[in-house]
Structures are given as structure tokens and as C-alpha cells.
PDB file of C-alpha atoms and ligand atoms in Angstrom:
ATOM      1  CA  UNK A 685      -1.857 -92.440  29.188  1.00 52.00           C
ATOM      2  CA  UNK A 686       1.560 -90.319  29.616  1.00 51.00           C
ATOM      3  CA  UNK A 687       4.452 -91.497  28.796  1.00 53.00           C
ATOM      4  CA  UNK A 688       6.730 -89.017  30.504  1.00 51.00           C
ATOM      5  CA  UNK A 689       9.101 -90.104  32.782  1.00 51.00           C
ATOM      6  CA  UNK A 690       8.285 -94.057  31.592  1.00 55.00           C
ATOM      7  CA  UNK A 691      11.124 -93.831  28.386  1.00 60.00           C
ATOM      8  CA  UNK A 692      11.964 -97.716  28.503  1.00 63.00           C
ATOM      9  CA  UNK A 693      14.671 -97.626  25.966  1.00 64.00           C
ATOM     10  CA  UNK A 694      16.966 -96.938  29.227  1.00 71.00           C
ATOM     11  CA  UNK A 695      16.813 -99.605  31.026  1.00 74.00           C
ATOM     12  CA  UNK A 696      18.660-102.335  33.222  1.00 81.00           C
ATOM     13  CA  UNK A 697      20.392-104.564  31.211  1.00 84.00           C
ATOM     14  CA  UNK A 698      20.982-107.277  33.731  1.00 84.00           C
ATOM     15  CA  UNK A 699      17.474-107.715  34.631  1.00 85.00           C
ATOM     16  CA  UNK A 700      16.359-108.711  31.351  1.00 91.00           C
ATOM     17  CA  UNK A 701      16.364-112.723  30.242  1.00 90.00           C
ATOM     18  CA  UNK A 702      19.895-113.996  27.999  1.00 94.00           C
ATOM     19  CA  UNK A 703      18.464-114.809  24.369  1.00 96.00           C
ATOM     20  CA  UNK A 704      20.700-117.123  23.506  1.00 95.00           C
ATOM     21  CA  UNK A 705      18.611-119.835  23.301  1.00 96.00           C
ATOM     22  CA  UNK A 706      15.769-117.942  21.667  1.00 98.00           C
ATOM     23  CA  UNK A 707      13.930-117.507  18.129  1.00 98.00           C
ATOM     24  CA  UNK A 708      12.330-114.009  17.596  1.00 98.00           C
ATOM     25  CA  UNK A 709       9.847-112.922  15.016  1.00 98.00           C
ATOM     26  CA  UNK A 710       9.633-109.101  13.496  1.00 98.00           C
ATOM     27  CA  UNK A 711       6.699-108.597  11.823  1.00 98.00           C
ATOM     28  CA  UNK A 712       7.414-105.052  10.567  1.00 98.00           C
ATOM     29  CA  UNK A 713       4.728-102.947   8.261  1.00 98.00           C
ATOM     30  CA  UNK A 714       5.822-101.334   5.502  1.00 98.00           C
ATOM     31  CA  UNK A 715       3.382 -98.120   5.721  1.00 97.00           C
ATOM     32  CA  UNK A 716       5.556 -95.436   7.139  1.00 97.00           C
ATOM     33  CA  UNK A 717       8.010 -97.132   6.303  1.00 97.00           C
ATOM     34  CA  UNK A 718      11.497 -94.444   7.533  1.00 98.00           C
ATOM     35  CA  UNK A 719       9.659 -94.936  10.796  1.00 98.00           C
ATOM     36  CA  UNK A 720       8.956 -98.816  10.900  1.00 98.00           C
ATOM     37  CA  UNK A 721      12.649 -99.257  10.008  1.00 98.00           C
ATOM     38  CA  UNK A 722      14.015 -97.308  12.811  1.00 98.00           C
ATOM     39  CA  UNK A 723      11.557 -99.244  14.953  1.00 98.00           C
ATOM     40  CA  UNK A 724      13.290-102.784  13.333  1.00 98.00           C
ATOM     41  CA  UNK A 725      16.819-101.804  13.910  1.00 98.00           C
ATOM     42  CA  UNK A 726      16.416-100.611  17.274  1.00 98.00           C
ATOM     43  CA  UNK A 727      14.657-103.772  18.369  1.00 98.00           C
ATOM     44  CA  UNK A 728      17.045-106.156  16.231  1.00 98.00           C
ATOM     45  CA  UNK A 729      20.348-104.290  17.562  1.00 97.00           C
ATOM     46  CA  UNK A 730      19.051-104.539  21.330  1.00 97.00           C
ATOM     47  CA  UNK A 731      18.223-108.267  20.310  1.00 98.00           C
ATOM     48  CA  UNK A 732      21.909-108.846  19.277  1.00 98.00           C
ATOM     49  CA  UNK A 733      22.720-106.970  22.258  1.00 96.00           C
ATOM     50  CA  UNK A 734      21.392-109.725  24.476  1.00 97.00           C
ATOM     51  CA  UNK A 735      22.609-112.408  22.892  1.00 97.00           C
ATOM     52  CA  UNK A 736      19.520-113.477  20.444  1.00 98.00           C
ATOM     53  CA  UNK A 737      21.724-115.595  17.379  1.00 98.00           C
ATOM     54  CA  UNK A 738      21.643-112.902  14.024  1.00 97.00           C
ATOM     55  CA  UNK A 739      19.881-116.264  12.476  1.00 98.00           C
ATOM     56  CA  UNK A 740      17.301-116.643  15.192  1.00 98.00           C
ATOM     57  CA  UNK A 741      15.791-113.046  14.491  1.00 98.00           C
ATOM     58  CA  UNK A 742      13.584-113.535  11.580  1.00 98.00           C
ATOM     59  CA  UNK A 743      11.542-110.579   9.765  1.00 98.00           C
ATOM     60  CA  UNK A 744       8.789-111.285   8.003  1.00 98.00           C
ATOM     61  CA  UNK A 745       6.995-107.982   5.926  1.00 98.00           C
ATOM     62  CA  UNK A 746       4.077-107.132   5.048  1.00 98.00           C
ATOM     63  CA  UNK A 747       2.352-104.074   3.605  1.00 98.00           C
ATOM     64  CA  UNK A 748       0.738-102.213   6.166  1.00 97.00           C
ATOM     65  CA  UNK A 749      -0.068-102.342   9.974  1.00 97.00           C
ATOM     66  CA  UNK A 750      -3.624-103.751   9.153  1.00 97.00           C
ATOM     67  CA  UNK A 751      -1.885-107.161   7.890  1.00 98.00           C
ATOM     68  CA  UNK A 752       0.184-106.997  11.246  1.00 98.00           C
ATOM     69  CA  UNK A 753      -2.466-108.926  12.416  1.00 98.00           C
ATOM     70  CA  UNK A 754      -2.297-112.384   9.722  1.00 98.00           C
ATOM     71  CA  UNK A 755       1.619-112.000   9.856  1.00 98.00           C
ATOM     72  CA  UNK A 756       1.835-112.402  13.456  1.00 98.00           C
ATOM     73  CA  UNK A 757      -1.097-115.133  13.353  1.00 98.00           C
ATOM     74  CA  UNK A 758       1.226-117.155  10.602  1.00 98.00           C
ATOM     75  CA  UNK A 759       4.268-116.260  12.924  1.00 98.00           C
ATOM     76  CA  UNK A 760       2.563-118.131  15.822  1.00 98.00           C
ATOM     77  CA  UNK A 761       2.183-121.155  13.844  1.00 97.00           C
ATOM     78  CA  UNK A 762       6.166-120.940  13.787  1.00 97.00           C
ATOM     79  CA  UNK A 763       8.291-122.148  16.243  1.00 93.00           C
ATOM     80  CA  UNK A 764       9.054-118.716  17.769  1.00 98.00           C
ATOM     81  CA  UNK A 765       9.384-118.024  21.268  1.00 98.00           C
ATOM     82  CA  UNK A 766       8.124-114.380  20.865  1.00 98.00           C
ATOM     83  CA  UNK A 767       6.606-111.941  18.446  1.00 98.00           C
ATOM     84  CA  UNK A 768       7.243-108.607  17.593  1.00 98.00           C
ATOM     85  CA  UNK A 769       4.674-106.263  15.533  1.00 98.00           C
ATOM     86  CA  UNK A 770       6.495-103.295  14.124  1.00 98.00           C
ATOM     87  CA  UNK A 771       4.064-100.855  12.863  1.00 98.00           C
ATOM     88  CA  UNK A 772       3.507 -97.049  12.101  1.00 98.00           C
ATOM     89  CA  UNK A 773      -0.030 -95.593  12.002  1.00 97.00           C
ATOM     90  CA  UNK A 774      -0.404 -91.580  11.534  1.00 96.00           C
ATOM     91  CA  UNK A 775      -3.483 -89.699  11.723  1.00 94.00           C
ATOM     92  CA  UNK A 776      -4.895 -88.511   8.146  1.00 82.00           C
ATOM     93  CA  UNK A 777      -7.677 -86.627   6.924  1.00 77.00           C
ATOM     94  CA  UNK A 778     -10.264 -89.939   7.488  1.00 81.00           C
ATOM     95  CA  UNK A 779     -11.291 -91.937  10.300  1.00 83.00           C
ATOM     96  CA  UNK A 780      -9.151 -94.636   8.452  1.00 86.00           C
ATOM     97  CA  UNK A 781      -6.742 -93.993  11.771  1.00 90.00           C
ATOM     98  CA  UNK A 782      -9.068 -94.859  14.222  1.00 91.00           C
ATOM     99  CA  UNK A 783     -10.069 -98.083  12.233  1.00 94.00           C
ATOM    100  CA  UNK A 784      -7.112 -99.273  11.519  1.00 96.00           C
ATOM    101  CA  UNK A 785      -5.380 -98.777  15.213  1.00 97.00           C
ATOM    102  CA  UNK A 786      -8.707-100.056  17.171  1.00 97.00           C
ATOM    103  CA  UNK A 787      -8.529-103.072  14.811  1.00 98.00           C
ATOM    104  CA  UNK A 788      -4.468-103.784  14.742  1.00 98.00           C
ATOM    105  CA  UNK A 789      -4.682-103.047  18.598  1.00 98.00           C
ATOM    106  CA  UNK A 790      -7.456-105.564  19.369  1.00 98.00           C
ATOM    107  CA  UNK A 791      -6.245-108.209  16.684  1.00 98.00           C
ATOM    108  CA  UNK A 792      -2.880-108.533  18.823  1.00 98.00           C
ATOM    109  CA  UNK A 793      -4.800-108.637  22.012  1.00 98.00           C
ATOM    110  CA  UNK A 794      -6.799-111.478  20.258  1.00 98.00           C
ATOM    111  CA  UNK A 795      -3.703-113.227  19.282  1.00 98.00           C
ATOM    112  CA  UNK A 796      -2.132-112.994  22.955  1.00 98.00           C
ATOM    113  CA  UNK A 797      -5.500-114.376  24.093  1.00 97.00           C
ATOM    114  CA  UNK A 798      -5.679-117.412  21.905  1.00 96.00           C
ATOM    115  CA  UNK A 799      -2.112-118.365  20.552  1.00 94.00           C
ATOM    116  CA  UNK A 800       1.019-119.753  22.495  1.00 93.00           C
ATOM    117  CA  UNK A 801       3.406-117.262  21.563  1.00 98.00           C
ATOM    118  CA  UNK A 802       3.318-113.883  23.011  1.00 98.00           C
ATOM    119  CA  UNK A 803       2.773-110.828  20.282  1.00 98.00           C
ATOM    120  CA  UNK A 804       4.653-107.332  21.407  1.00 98.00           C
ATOM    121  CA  UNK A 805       3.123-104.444  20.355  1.00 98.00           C
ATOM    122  CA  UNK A 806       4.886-101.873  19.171  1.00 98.00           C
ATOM    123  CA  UNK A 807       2.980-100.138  16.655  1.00 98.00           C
ATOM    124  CA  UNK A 808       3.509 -96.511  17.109  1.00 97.00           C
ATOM    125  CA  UNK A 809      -0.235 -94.427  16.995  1.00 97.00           C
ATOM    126  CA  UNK A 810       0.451 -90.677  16.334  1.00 96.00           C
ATOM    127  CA  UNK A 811      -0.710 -87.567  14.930  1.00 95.00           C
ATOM    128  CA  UNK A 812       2.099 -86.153  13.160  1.00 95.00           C
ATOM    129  CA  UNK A 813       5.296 -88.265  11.677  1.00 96.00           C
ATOM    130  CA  UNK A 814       7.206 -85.811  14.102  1.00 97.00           C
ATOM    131  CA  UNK A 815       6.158 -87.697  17.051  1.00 97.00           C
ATOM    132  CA  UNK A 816       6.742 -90.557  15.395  1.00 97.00           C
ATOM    133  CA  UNK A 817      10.252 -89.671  14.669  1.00 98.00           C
ATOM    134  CA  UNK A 818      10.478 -88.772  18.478  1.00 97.00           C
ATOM    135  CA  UNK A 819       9.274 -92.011  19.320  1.00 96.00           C
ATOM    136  CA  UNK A 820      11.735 -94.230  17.163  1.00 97.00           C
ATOM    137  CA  UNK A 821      15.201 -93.125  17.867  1.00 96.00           C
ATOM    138  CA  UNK A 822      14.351 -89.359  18.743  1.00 96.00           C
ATOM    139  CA  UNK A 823      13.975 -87.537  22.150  1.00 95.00           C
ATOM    140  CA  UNK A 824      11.333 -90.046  23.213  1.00 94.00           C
ATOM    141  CA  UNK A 825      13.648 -93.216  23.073  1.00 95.00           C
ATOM    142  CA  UNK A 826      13.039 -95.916  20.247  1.00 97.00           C
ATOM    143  CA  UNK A 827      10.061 -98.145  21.050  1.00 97.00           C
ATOM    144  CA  UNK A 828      11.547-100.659  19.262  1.00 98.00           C
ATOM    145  CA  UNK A 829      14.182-101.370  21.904  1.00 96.00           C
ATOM    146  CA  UNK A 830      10.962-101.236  24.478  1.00 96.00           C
ATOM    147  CA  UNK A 831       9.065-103.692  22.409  1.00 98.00           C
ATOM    148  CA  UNK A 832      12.604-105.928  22.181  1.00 98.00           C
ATOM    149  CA  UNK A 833      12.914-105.915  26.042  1.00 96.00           C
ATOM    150  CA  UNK A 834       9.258-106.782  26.685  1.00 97.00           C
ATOM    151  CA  UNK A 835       9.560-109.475  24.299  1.00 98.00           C
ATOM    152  CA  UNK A 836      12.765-111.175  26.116  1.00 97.00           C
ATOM    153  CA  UNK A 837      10.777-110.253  29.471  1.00 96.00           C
ATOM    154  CA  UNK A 838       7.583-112.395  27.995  1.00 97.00           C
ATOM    155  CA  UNK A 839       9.435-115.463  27.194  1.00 96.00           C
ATOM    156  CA  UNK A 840      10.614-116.199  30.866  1.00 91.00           C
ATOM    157  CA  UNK A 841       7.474-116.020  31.888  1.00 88.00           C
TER     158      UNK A 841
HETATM  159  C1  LIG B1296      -4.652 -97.384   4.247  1.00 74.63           C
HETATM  160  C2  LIG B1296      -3.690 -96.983   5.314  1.00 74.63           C
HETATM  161  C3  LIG B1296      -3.673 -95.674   5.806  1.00 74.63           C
HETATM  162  C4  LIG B1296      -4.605 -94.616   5.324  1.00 74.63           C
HETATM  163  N1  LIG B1296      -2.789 -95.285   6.734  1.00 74.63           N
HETATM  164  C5  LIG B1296      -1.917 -96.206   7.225  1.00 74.63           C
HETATM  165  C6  LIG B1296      -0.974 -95.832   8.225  1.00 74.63           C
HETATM  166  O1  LIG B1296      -0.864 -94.668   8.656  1.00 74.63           O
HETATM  167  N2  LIG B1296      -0.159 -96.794   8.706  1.00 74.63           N
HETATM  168  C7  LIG B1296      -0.217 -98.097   8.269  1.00 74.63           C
HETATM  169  O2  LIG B1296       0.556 -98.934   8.760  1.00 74.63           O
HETATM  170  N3  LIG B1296      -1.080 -98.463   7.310  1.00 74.63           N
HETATM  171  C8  LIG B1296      -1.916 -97.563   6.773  1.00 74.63           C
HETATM  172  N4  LIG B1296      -2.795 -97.920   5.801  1.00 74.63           N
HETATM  173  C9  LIG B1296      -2.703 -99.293   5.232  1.00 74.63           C
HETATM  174  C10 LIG B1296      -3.462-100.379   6.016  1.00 74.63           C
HETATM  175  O3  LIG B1296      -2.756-100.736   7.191  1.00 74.63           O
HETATM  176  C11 LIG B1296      -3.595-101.655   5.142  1.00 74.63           C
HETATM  177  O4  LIG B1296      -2.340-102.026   4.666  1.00 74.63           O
HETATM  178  C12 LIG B1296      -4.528-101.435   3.963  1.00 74.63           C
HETATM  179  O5  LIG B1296      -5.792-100.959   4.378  1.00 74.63           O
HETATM  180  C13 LIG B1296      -4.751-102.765   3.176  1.00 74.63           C
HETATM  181  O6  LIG B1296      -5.365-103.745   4.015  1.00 74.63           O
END
């Protein structure tokens, strides 16, 4: 699944929704956590950039990308109009990598599937921290301002 010529952090600004009128959730992991803050400020600047209130962008922690899952779930019993799960996942020694993305990855399918609120995902899946610091303000864009624009793009639909 390349990514190459697909860097959505440049993008069209007058094709995506006005957020004035909307409440956003970041659920952001603390694992990683140089990463998962670059991911939060580029998705709560491009926020403020369209308009979203400072007061209607709400993060909510918690300590790694596994518990992305229950924050998001709790989020969706919120009155938010869209979710955002901010999370950093680099491959050790273990198969804990594998686990832990096939399980955060599915558990925010699940919660698109069942709940009323659309969950982003923007959990970054790498093998080294360098291509995580690529992907989150770097030479790949910041996926945070992708997972912002898809998240203003889900709530008009
Ligand atoms: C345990 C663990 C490991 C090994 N690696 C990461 C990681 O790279 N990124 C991440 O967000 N979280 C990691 N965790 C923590 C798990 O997500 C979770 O917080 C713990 O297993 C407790 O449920």
C-alpha cells in the first residue's frame, strides 16, 4: 500500500467542510509519545484552521494505542461529531507490534461499524521512529493534518 505521490497534508482547502459548528474528539496515546504529539498539533492546528471553536476540540489521553480503542468507544458516547485516534506503534523485538496494530486497527473498524460517530485513524504503524518522524511533520507530511481533514470530510457525510 504506497503512499508515494498520495501526501494528503497538501491539500485543497476549499473543498473541505467549515467546522464551525462542530465538536471534535482527540484521542491521542501516550506511547511514543514526541511522535503522538506532533500527530495532535498538526491535526488540532489544521482544526483551528477550519474554523473548529479551540473549546470544541477536546483531547482525551490515554496510555498507549491499545486503549485507543475504550477511549474512542467512551468518546462515542459523547456528543462529538467526529473522532480522532492519535497513536504511534513501532516495531520491537516481539510480535507485540503485530498484536497490538491488528487489534487497534480492527477495534476502530469495529467502532465505525457499530457506533454513530465516525473514528479517524491515524495511528502511525512503522518500523523505525525515523519513519515515524517522516510521517508526523517530516518529509512525508503530518498524518495528523490527513486524519483532521478526513475527519471534517466524515461529518458531511
Ligand atoms: C506494550 C507496548 C509496546 C511494546 N509498544 C507500543 C508501541 O509501540 N506503541 C503504543 O502505542 N503502545 C505500545 N505498547 C503499549 C500498549 O499499547 C498498551 O498500552 C499496553 O499493552 C497496556 O494495555
Amino acid at each position: 500500500m504506497a503512499t508515494a505521490g498520495n501526501i494528503l497534508s497538501q491539500y485543497d482547502h476549499s473543498k473541505i467542510p467549515d467546522g464551525k459548528n462542530l465538536r471534535i474528539a482527540l484521542v491521542v496515546s501516550g506511547w511514543n509519545e514526541a511522535i503522538t504529539e506532533a500527530l495532535f498539533m498538526g491535526a488540532k492546528d489544521t482544526l483551528l484552521d477550519h474554523n473548529v471553536i479551540e473549546d470544541k476540540i477536546v483531547r482525551i489521553d490515554v496510555p498507549g494505542s491499545f486503549e485507543l480503542i475504550y477511549g474512542a468507544s467512551r468518546a462515542q458516547q459523547m456528543d462529538f461529531d467526529a473522532i480522532i485516534a492519535i497513536g504511534c506503534i513501532i516495531q520491537g523485538e516481539t510480535r507485540h507490534f503485530e498484536f497490538i496494530s491488528n487489534t487497534v486497527a480492527h477495534g476502530i473498524k469495529d467502532l465505525n461499524l457499530i457506533g454513530k460517530v465516525p473514528v479517524v485513524f491515524c495511528v502511525l504503524t512503522d518500523d523505525t521512529i525515523e519513519q515515524s518522524k517522516a510521517r508526523s511533520g517530516g518529509d512525508k507530511g503530518n498524518k495528523g493534518v490527513e486524519a483532521a481533514v478526513t475527519a471534517l470530510r466524515m461529518t458531511s457525510l
